Amino acid sequence: MIESTDVLVVGSGFGGAIAAYHLAAGGAEVVVLERGPWLEGKDFDHDYLLGKSYTRVFDFVAGDGMSVLGGNCVGGGSVVYFAALPRAPRFAFERQGGLGRRMWPSAITRDTLDPWYDRVSEAIPVRQQTWDDVTYAGGLWGAACHHAGRTANPVPIGIDNGKCTNCNWMMAGCRFDAKQSLLFNYLPAAVAHGARIRPLHEVQRISRTADGGYRVHYNQIDEEDYRIHTGSGAIDAKIVVLAAGAGATPVILQRSEQELGTMPHGVGRYFSGNGERLNTAVVNEERVREVLGLSREDGLVYEANQIGKGPVVASWDNLDASLPEFSRFSLEQLYFPPGLGTILAQAPGAGDPTWFGVAKKEMLRRWRSWLTIFLMTEDDNEGVFGPPPPTGNAYRISQQMLGRGPLRYDPTPNTLRGWAQADAVVKEVLERDGLAEVAPWTNDVVGAYTVHPLASCRIGDDPATSALDDRHELRGHPGIFVTDGSAVPGALTVNPALTIAALAERAMPGIVLAAQQRGVRVRYGAPPPVGVASTPMMGVSG
């Protein structure tokens, strides 16, 4: 027997949680299918062993020229991100990219999106940090920027600093409930209004029903080995909201094309990695003391790579609308945990990628003196998804976390030029007066890499280059909407979480109207879910 619901939401990250809340609060029957597990504070581990929270809640998919690291759990990326919540700069909405004309829909500018930014910032309290809040690593980056004649700013965050212990395990999930993830606002509010969340349910494809609705087909996933399917099923819905992430949403739609009919040209094209790149500096402790006058307790100067939280200080001097496109970027201090960081981080001064040898060994020995800088530039939307795998968004290699995906990414001269300019600034700042030695991470192993995938089903005014209209509805398929990062037209030069959430909030009145027109008794107007207590595991249905 096929189940039915008013609204089926795929994914429970920013785009999915916001849709689930508003539609459930408005009176619709809502089911949320989430590929990953449902964990809470006590489940988040402080290690990176297989089977612990780190491998359970992440999805790392290696493509051809680009690899994507995303969330794989109830709450999606909000559970594993560093809670940096800046608004996109005004010029980001005017970008042309490789199109030669404005990428964003004419209806969306920074001014028209600001009220929706405000709305999200009520539900997920965005707090502007002060210099008293920043970590040792952030302070060192800020001091180095000042020494080089650049400005630096504490990053706005969604963290309760009263609960934060500066343990720097945010990427494995916050066990102290300091990070204001979706587990503390939109999701429990959605559950309180009757939404049913089903973890370990991976959507495979969508087909059409005889009455003009949609049937969503899923596999159930084993809780320990994600390669194993423990069952399957389907749910009929009048409205489908896709929010599986920019690395999975287009794959679901590609796999659905045989039954749904032709997909818009923009499905699975124009992928952006948000122009991201990483540099590692090995700090000269004594030069930091002599040049910057910094020190901390016990006579140490820095040696604090592992202390604190995620990004806390950014340099935004190159976020200048007067600069040419592809030369605008932000530089953000970032803690990246062991694992890929120790493999991909390169020994400064080596001409070729170094995996072994004296230089790499010495660099790893001094890991406490690392300072990692996260670059967010303007890339050229050059990613394209090839034929989808038989199930899921990737060919699963290990029982958790690791897969091989169909994404192809060949950076254009525009993208390469942006990376090179940002690399040069990081080097100029941190190597001034011998403060550190700097090298970018290599792209030779897993290609470029992003933790903020965007634009694989983007909104826009031109049907030839955008999969969605400016209401986030899939062109040619009324009643299917996309509200995750894949809807964002291109790189933002800053952390995109708040923008993804603001766009999802903006899309909700139109989705509610579409649901009404398809016979769903629902209304729009629920207030932001402020002060909602966490309700772990409530609303779970099998």
Coordinates of C-alpha atoms in Angstrom, one line a residue:
M1 CA 0.0 0.0 0.0
I2 CA 1.4 3.4 -1.0
E3 CA 1.3 6.1 1.7
S4 CA 0.2 9.6 1.0
T5 CA 0.8 13.1 2.5
D6 CA 0.1 16.6 1.5
V7 CA 3.8 17.6 1.3
L8 CA 6.9 15.5 1.1
V9 CA 10.2 17.2 2.0
V10 CA 13.5 15.6 0.9
G11 CA 16.3 16.5 3.3
S12 CA 16.3 18.3 6.7
G13 CA 19.0 20.9 6.3
F14 CA 18.3 24.6 6.0
G15 CA 16.1 24.4 2.9
G16 CA 14.2 21.3 4.1
A17 CA 13.7 22.3 7.8
I18 CA 12.4 25.7 6.9
A19 CA 9.9 24.3 4.4
A20 CA 8.8 21.6 6.9
Y21 CA 8.2 24.1 9.6
H22 CA 6.1 26.6 7.6
L23 CA 4.0 24.0 5.8
A24 CA 3.3 22.0 9.0
A25 CA 2.6 25.1 11.0
G26 CA 0.2 26.2 8.3
G27 CA -1.8 23.0 8.7
A28 CA -0.4 20.7 6.0
E29 CA 0.4 17.1 6.6
V30 CA 4.2 17.0 6.2
V31 CA 6.7 14.0 5.9
V32 CA 10.4 14.7 5.9
L33 CA 12.7 12.0 4.5
E34 CA 16.3 12.3 5.6
R35 CA 19.1 10.1 4.3
G36 CA 21.2 10.3 7.5
P37 CA 20.7 9.4 11.2
W38 CA 19.1 11.5 13.9
L39 CA 21.6 12.3 16.5
E40 CA 21.6 14.6 19.5
G41 CA 24.2 16.2 21.8
K42 CA 25.1 13.0 23.7
D43 CA 25.7 11.2 20.5
F44 CA 28.4 13.5 19.2
D45 CA 31.9 12.0 19.7
H46 CA 35.2 13.7 20.2
D47 CA 37.2 11.5 17.9
Y48 CA 37.3 10.7 14.2
L49 CA 37.0 6.9 14.3
L50 CA 34.9 4.9 11.8
G51 CA 31.4 4.6 13.1
K52 CA 31.6 7.6 15.4
S53 CA 29.6 10.7 14.8
Y54 CA 32.2 12.2 12.4
T55 CA 31.8 9.5 9.8
R56 CA 28.1 9.0 10.5
V57 CA 27.0 12.6 9.9
F58 CA 29.3 13.5 6.9
D59 CA 29.0 12.7 3.3
F60 CA 32.3 13.0 1.4
V61 CA 31.9 12.4 -2.3
A62 CA 34.9 12.5 -4.6
G63 CA 34.1 13.6 -8.2
D64 CA 36.2 14.2 -11.2
G65 CA 38.0 17.5 -10.4
M66 CA 35.8 18.4 -7.4
S67 CA 35.0 16.7 -4.1
V68 CA 32.0 17.7 -1.9
L69 CA 31.8 17.5 1.9
G70 CA 28.3 17.8 3.2
G71 CA 26.0 16.9 6.1
N72 CA 24.3 13.5 6.3
C73 CA 22.0 13.7 9.3
V74 CA 18.8 15.2 10.6
G75 CA 19.6 18.9 10.6
G76 CA 21.9 18.5 7.6
G77 CA 24.8 20.9 7.2
S78 CA 23.6 22.9 10.3
V79 CA 24.8 20.1 12.6
V80 CA 28.3 19.9 11.1
Y81 CA 29.0 23.5 9.9
F82 CA 31.0 26.0 11.9
A83 CA 28.0 28.3 12.4
A84 CA 29.4 31.3 10.5
L85 CA 26.4 33.3 9.4
P86 CA 27.4 36.4 7.4
R87 CA 25.1 38.0 4.8
A88 CA 26.3 37.9 1.2
P89 CA 27.8 41.2 -0.1
R90 CA 25.6 43.3 -2.2
F91 CA 27.7 42.7 -5.4
A92 CA 27.1 39.0 -5.2
F93 CA 23.6 39.4 -6.4
E94 CA 24.8 41.4 -9.4
R95 CA 27.3 38.8 -10.6
Q96 CA 27.4 37.8 -14.2
G97 CA 29.8 34.9 -14.1
G98 CA 30.4 33.3 -17.4
L99 CA 27.0 34.3 -18.7
G100 CA 27.8 37.9 -19.5
R101 CA 24.6 39.0 -17.9
R102 CA 23.1 39.0 -14.4
M103 CA 22.9 35.5 -12.9
W104 CA 20.3 36.1 -10.2
P105 CA 16.6 36.7 -10.9
S106 CA 15.7 40.3 -11.2
A107 CA 13.3 40.0 -8.3
I108 CA 16.2 39.2 -5.9
T109 CA 18.7 41.8 -4.7
R110 CA 20.4 42.3 -1.3
D111 CA 17.7 44.8 -0.4
T112 CA 14.8 42.5 -1.2
L113 CA 16.5 39.6 0.6
D114 CA 17.4 41.5 3.8
P115 CA 13.9 41.1 5.4
W116 CA 14.3 37.3 4.9
Y117 CA 17.8 37.4 6.4
D118 CA 16.2 39.3 9.4
R119 CA 13.6 36.6 9.7
V120 CA 16.1 33.7 9.8
S121 CA 18.2 35.7 12.3
E122 CA 15.3 35.6 14.7
A123 CA 15.0 31.9 14.6
I124 CA 18.7 31.1 14.6
P125 CA 20.1 33.9 16.7
V126 CA 22.9 35.5 14.8
R127 CA 25.4 37.1 17.1
Q128 CA 28.2 39.5 16.1
Q129 CA 31.3 38.5 18.0
T130 CA 33.6 40.9 19.5
W131 CA 37.4 40.7 19.8
D132 CA 36.9 39.3 23.3
D133 CA 35.2 36.3 21.8
V134 CA 37.8 35.2 19.3
T135 CA 40.2 32.3 19.7
Y136 CA 44.0 32.3 19.7
A137 CA 44.0 31.4 16.0
G138 CA 41.5 34.1 15.1
G139 CA 43.5 36.7 17.1
L140 CA 46.7 35.6 15.3
W141 CA 45.1 36.0 11.9
G142 CA 43.6 39.4 12.9
A143 CA 47.0 40.6 14.2
A144 CA 48.8 39.4 11.0
C145 CA 46.2 41.2 8.9
H146 CA 46.7 44.4 10.9
H147 CA 50.4 44.1 10.5
A148 CA 50.1 43.8 6.8
G149 CA 47.8 46.9 6.5
R150 CA 44.6 44.9 6.1
T151 CA 41.4 44.9 8.2
A152 CA 40.0 41.8 9.9
N153 CA 36.6 41.3 11.5
P154 CA 35.1 38.8 14.0
V155 CA 32.6 36.7 12.0
P156 CA 28.8 36.7 12.9
I157 CA 27.9 33.3 14.3
G158 CA 25.1 31.1 15.5
I159 CA 26.7 29.9 18.7
D160 CA 25.7 30.3 22.3
N161 CA 29.1 31.4 23.7
G162 CA 27.9 30.7 27.2
K163 CA 27.7 27.0 26.4
C164 CA 30.8 26.8 24.1
T165 CA 33.8 25.2 25.7
N166 CA 36.2 26.1 22.8
C167 CA 36.8 22.4 22.2
N168 CA 36.9 22.8 18.4
W169 CA 34.9 19.6 17.7
M170 CA 32.1 21.5 15.9
M171 CA 32.5 19.5 12.7
A172 CA 31.6 16.3 14.6
G173 CA 28.5 17.9 16.0
C174 CA 28.3 19.9 19.2
R175 CA 27.8 17.8 22.2
F176 CA 27.3 20.8 24.4
D177 CA 24.4 22.2 22.5
A178 CA 26.2 25.5 22.0
K179 CA 25.8 25.5 18.2
Q180 CA 22.3 26.7 17.3
S181 CA 21.7 24.1 14.6
L182 CA 18.3 23.3 13.1
L183 CA 17.8 20.8 15.9
F184 CA 17.0 23.8 18.2
N185 CA 14.5 25.8 16.1
Y186 CA 12.9 24.9 12.8
L187 CA 12.9 21.1 13.2
P188 CA 11.5 20.8 16.7
A189 CA 8.9 23.5 15.8
A190 CA 8.0 21.5 12.7
V191 CA 7.6 18.3 14.8
A192 CA 5.5 20.2 17.3
H193 CA 3.1 21.1 14.4
G194 CA 2.9 17.4 13.4
A195 CA 5.6 17.0 10.8
R196 CA 7.0 13.4 10.7
I197 CA 10.7 13.0 10.2
R198 CA 12.1 9.7 9.0
P199 CA 15.9 9.3 9.3
L200 CA 17.8 6.8 7.2
H201 CA 15.4 7.2 4.3
E202 CA 17.3 8.0 1.0
V203 CA 15.1 9.3 -1.8
Q204 CA 15.9 7.7 -5.2
R205 CA 13.5 9.2 -7.7
I206 CA 10.2 10.9 -8.3
S207 CA 7.4 9.7 -10.5
R208 CA 4.0 11.2 -11.4
T209 CA 0.6 10.0 -10.1
A210 CA -2.6 9.7 -12.1
D211 CA -4.2 12.7 -10.2
G212 CA -1.3 15.1 -11.1
G213 CA 0.6 14.6 -7.9
Y214 CA 4.0 13.0 -7.3
R215 CA 5.2 9.7 -5.9
V216 CA 8.5 9.8 -4.1
H217 CA 10.4 6.5 -4.0
Y218 CA 13.0 5.8 -1.3
N219 CA 15.3 3.1 0.1
Q220 CA 15.8 2.6 3.8
I221 CA 19.5 2.7 4.9
D222 CA 21.2 0.5 7.4
E223 CA 22.3 2.6 10.4
E224 CA 25.8 1.3 10.4
D225 CA 26.6 0.5 6.8
Y226 CA 25.1 3.0 4.4
R227 CA 25.7 0.7 1.5
I228 CA 23.1 -1.7 2.7
H229 CA 19.4 -1.1 2.0
T230 CA 17.0 -2.6 4.6
G231 CA 13.8 -1.8 2.7
S232 CA 12.1 0.5 0.2
G233 CA 8.8 2.3 -0.2
A234 CA 7.0 5.2 -1.8
I235 CA 4.9 8.1 -0.6
D236 CA 2.4 10.1 -2.7
A237 CA 2.3 13.9 -2.2
K238 CA 0.7 16.9 -3.8
I239 CA 3.8 19.0 -3.2
V240 CA 7.4 17.9 -3.2
V241 CA 10.2 20.1 -1.7
L242 CA 13.7 18.9 -2.7
A243 CA 16.4 20.0 -0.2
A244 CA 18.9 17.1 -0.4
G245 CA 21.8 19.4 -1.0
A246 CA 23.5 20.6 -4.2
G247 CA 25.3 17.3 -4.6
A248 CA 22.2 15.1 -4.3
T249 CA 19.2 17.1 -5.5
P250 CA 20.2 17.2 -9.2
V251 CA 21.0 13.5 -9.1
I252 CA 17.5 12.7 -7.8
L253 CA 16.0 14.8 -10.6
Q254 CA 18.3 13.2 -13.3
R255 CA 17.2 9.7 -12.2
S256 CA 13.5 10.9 -12.3
E257 CA 13.7 12.1 -15.8
Q258 CA 12.7 8.9 -17.4
E259 CA 9.4 8.9 -15.6
L260 CA 8.7 12.6 -15.0
G261 CA 9.8 13.8 -18.5
T262 CA 12.5 16.1 -19.7
M263 CA 14.3 18.1 -17.0
P264 CA 15.3 21.8 -17.5
H265 CA 18.8 22.2 -19.0
G266 CA 20.0 23.7 -15.7
V267 CA 19.5 20.5 -13.7
G268 CA 22.9 19.2 -12.8
R269 CA 24.8 22.0 -14.5
Y270 CA 26.4 25.3 -13.4
F271 CA 27.6 23.7 -10.2
S272 CA 29.6 26.0 -8.0
G273 CA 32.0 25.1 -5.2
N274 CA 31.6 28.6 -3.8
G275 CA 35.2 29.2 -5.1
E276 CA 36.6 27.5 -2.1
R277 CA 40.2 26.7 -1.3
L278 CA 42.5 26.2 1.7
N279 CA 45.9 27.4 2.7
T280 CA 48.0 26.2 5.6
A281 CA 50.6 28.4 7.3
V282 CA 53.2 26.9 9.6
V283 CA 53.7 29.7 12.2
N284 CA 57.2 30.8 13.3
E285 CA 56.5 31.0 17.0
E286 CA 59.4 33.3 17.9
R287 CA 58.7 35.7 15.0
V288 CA 55.1 36.0 16.1
R289 CA 56.4 37.0 19.6
E290 CA 58.9 39.4 18.2
V291 CA 56.9 41.0 15.4
L292 CA 53.3 40.9 16.7
G293 CA 54.1 40.9 20.4
L294 CA 51.7 38.0 21.0
S295 CA 51.8 35.3 23.7
R296 CA 49.5 33.2 25.8
E297 CA 49.7 31.3 29.1
D298 CA 52.6 29.0 30.2
G299 CA 55.0 31.0 28.1
L300 CA 53.6 29.7 24.8
V301 CA 53.3 32.1 21.9
Y302 CA 50.7 30.4 19.8
E303 CA 50.7 26.5 19.4
A304 CA 46.9 26.7 19.5
N305 CA 45.7 25.3 16.2
Q306 CA 43.4 22.9 18.0
I307 CA 41.9 25.3 20.6
G308 CA 38.7 27.3 20.0
K309 CA 35.9 26.9 17.5
G310 CA 35.5 27.1 13.7
P311 CA 36.0 30.4 11.8
V312 CA 36.1 33.4 14.1
V313 CA 37.9 36.1 12.1
A314 CA 37.8 37.1 8.5
S315 CA 39.5 39.6 6.2
W316 CA 36.9 41.2 3.8
D317 CA 39.1 43.8 2.2
N318 CA 38.6 42.2 -1.2
L319 CA 34.8 42.2 -0.9
D320 CA 34.8 45.4 -2.9
A321 CA 32.2 45.9 -5.6
S322 CA 34.6 48.2 -7.5
L323 CA 37.0 45.3 -8.1
P324 CA 36.6 43.2 -11.3
E325 CA 34.6 40.0 -11.0
F326 CA 36.8 36.9 -10.1
S327 CA 39.1 39.1 -8.0
R328 CA 36.8 39.4 -5.0
F329 CA 37.1 37.0 -2.1
S330 CA 37.1 36.6 1.6
L331 CA 39.9 35.1 3.8
E332 CA 38.7 33.4 6.9
Q333 CA 40.6 31.7 9.7
L334 CA 39.4 28.2 9.9
Y335 CA 40.1 25.1 12.0
F336 CA 40.0 22.0 9.9
P337 CA 40.4 18.8 11.8
P338 CA 42.9 16.0 11.2
G339 CA 42.3 13.6 8.3
L340 CA 42.1 15.3 4.9
G341 CA 43.9 18.3 6.4
T342 CA 47.1 16.3 7.2
I343 CA 47.0 14.6 3.7
L344 CA 46.2 17.6 1.5
A345 CA 48.0 20.3 3.5
Q346 CA 51.4 20.8 1.8
A347 CA 54.9 21.5 3.1
P348 CA 55.7 25.1 2.2
G349 CA 58.4 25.5 -0.4
A350 CA 57.9 22.2 -2.1
G351 CA 57.4 22.5 -5.8
D352 CA 55.3 19.3 -6.2
P353 CA 52.7 17.7 -3.9
T354 CA 54.6 16.2 -0.9
W355 CA 53.2 13.1 0.8
F356 CA 56.3 11.9 2.5
G357 CA 59.8 13.0 3.3
V358 CA 61.6 15.2 5.7
A359 CA 59.7 18.4 4.9
K360 CA 56.2 16.9 5.3
K361 CA 57.3 15.1 8.5
E362 CA 58.6 18.3 10.0
M363 CA 55.4 20.1 9.0
L364 CA 53.2 17.5 10.6
R365 CA 55.4 17.5 13.8
R366 CA 54.6 21.2 14.1
W367 CA 50.8 20.8 13.6
R368 CA 50.0 22.8 16.8
S369 CA 51.6 25.8 15.0
W370 CA 49.4 25.6 12.0
L371 CA 47.0 28.4 11.0
T372 CA 44.5 27.5 8.3
I373 CA 43.0 30.1 6.1
F374 CA 39.8 29.4 4.1
L375 CA 39.4 31.2 0.8
M376 CA 35.9 31.9 -0.7
T377 CA 36.3 33.3 -4.2
E378 CA 34.2 33.7 -7.3
D379 CA 34.2 30.6 -9.4
D380 CA 32.7 30.2 -12.9
N381 CA 29.9 27.6 -12.3
E382 CA 31.8 25.0 -14.3
G383 CA 30.6 21.9 -12.5
V384 CA 28.5 19.4 -14.4
F385 CA 26.8 16.2 -13.2
G386 CA 27.2 13.1 -15.4
P387 CA 24.8 10.1 -15.4
P388 CA 23.5 9.3 -11.9
P389 CA 24.6 6.2 -10.1
P390 CA 22.1 3.3 -9.6
T391 CA 21.1 4.5 -6.2
G392 CA 21.9 7.5 -4.0
N393 CA 24.1 10.4 -5.0
A394 CA 27.3 8.3 -5.2
Y395 CA 28.9 4.9 -5.6
R396 CA 29.5 4.1 -1.9
I397 CA 33.1 3.0 -1.2
S398 CA 33.1 2.6 2.5
Q399 CA 30.3 1.8 5.0
Q400 CA 30.0 5.4 5.9
M401 CA 31.0 8.8 4.6
L402 CA 33.0 8.0 1.5
G403 CA 31.7 7.8 -2.1
R404 CA 32.6 8.4 -5.7
G405 CA 30.2 10.7 -7.5
P406 CA 29.3 11.8 -11.0
L407 CA 30.4 15.5 -10.7
R408 CA 32.9 16.8 -13.2
Y409 CA 34.7 20.1 -12.5
D410 CA 37.4 21.6 -14.8
P411 CA 38.2 25.1 -13.4
T412 CA 38.3 27.9 -16.0
P413 CA 40.9 30.6 -16.2
N414 CA 38.6 32.9 -14.4
T415 CA 38.4 30.5 -11.4
L416 CA 42.1 29.8 -11.5
R417 CA 42.9 33.5 -11.5
G418 CA 40.7 34.1 -8.5
W419 CA 42.3 31.3 -6.5
A420 CA 45.8 32.6 -7.4
Q421 CA 45.0 36.1 -6.3
A422 CA 43.6 35.0 -3.0
D423 CA 46.6 32.6 -2.5
A424 CA 48.9 35.5 -3.1
V425 CA 47.2 37.7 -0.5
V426 CA 47.4 35.0 2.2
K427 CA 51.1 34.5 1.4
E428 CA 51.8 38.3 1.5
V429 CA 50.0 38.6 4.9
L430 CA 51.5 35.6 6.7
E431 CA 55.0 35.5 5.3
R432 CA 55.6 39.2 6.0
D433 CA 58.6 39.6 8.3
G434 CA 58.9 35.8 8.6
L435 CA 55.7 35.2 10.6
A436 CA 55.0 31.9 8.8
E437 CA 55.5 29.8 5.7
V438 CA 52.4 29.2 3.6
A439 CA 51.3 26.7 1.0
P440 CA 47.8 26.0 -0.6
W441 CA 46.3 22.5 -0.2
T442 CA 46.9 20.3 -3.2
N443 CA 44.1 19.6 -5.7
D444 CA 46.0 16.5 -7.0
V445 CA 44.2 13.9 -4.9
V446 CA 40.5 14.7 -4.8
G447 CA 40.5 17.7 -7.1
A448 CA 39.1 21.0 -5.8
Y449 CA 37.0 20.7 -2.7
T450 CA 34.0 22.4 -1.2
V451 CA 32.0 22.4 2.0
H452 CA 29.5 24.8 0.5
P453 CA 28.2 23.2 -2.8
L454 CA 25.8 25.5 -4.7
A455 CA 24.0 26.2 -7.9
S456 CA 23.3 22.7 -9.5
C457 CA 19.6 23.5 -9.9
R458 CA 19.7 27.3 -9.7
I459 CA 17.0 29.9 -9.7
G460 CA 17.0 32.5 -12.5
D461 CA 15.0 34.4 -15.1
D462 CA 16.4 32.6 -18.2
P463 CA 14.9 29.1 -18.7
A464 CA 18.0 28.2 -20.8
T465 CA 20.4 28.6 -17.8
S466 CA 18.3 28.1 -14.7
A467 CA 16.4 25.0 -13.6
L468 CA 14.1 27.0 -11.3
D469 CA 12.0 30.1 -11.7
D470 CA 12.4 32.8 -9.1
R471 CA 9.8 31.1 -6.9
H472 CA 12.0 28.0 -6.7
E473 CA 9.6 25.9 -8.8
L474 CA 11.2 23.3 -11.2
R475 CA 10.5 24.5 -14.7
G476 CA 8.0 22.3 -16.5
H477 CA 7.1 20.3 -13.3
P478 CA 4.6 22.3 -11.2
G479 CA 4.5 21.3 -7.6
I480 CA 8.2 20.4 -7.3
F481 CA 10.3 23.0 -5.5
V482 CA 14.0 23.2 -4.6
T483 CA 15.0 25.2 -1.6
D484 CA 18.6 24.0 -0.7
G485 CA 22.0 25.3 -1.8
S486 CA 21.5 24.0 -5.3
A487 CA 19.1 26.9 -5.9
V488 CA 21.7 29.6 -5.1
P489 CA 22.8 30.9 -8.6
G490 CA 26.6 31.1 -7.9
A491 CA 29.5 31.7 -5.5
L492 CA 28.8 34.2 -2.7
T493 CA 32.4 34.9 -1.5
V494 CA 31.2 34.2 2.1
N495 CA 29.7 31.3 4.0
P496 CA 26.4 30.6 2.4
A497 CA 24.2 29.1 5.2
L498 CA 22.3 32.3 6.0
T499 CA 21.7 33.1 2.4
I500 CA 20.4 29.5 1.7
A501 CA 18.1 29.9 4.7
A502 CA 16.9 33.4 3.7
L503 CA 16.1 32.2 0.2
A504 CA 14.1 29.3 1.6
E505 CA 12.1 31.7 3.8
R506 CA 11.5 33.9 0.8
A507 CA 10.2 30.9 -1.2
M508 CA 7.6 29.8 1.4
P509 CA 4.7 32.1 0.5
G510 CA 4.8 30.9 -3.1
I511 CA 5.1 27.2 -2.0
V512 CA 2.1 27.6 0.3
L513 CA 0.1 29.2 -2.5
A514 CA 1.0 26.4 -4.9
A515 CA -0.1 23.9 -2.2
Q516 CA -3.4 25.6 -1.8
Q517 CA -3.9 25.5 -5.6
R518 CA -3.3 21.8 -5.5
G519 CA -5.9 21.2 -2.8
V520 CA -3.9 21.4 0.4
R521 CA -5.5 23.1 3.3
V522 CA -2.6 25.2 4.4
R523 CA -2.0 28.9 5.2
Y524 CA 1.1 31.0 5.4
G525 CA 2.0 33.3 8.4
A526 CA 3.7 31.3 11.1
P527 CA 6.2 33.4 13.1
P528 CA 9.9 32.5 13.3
P529 CA 10.3 29.6 15.6
V530 CA 12.0 31.5 18.5
G531 CA 12.9 29.8 21.8
V532 CA 11.9 26.3 20.8
A533 CA 13.2 23.6 23.0
S534 CA 15.0 20.7 21.3
T535 CA 12.7 17.7 20.8
P536 CA 15.1 14.9 19.9
M537 CA 13.6 11.9 18.1
M538 CA 10.0 13.2 18.4
G539 CA 8.1 12.8 15.2
V540 CA 10.0 9.8 14.0
S541 CA 8.0 7.4 11.9
G542 CA 9.1 4.2 10.2

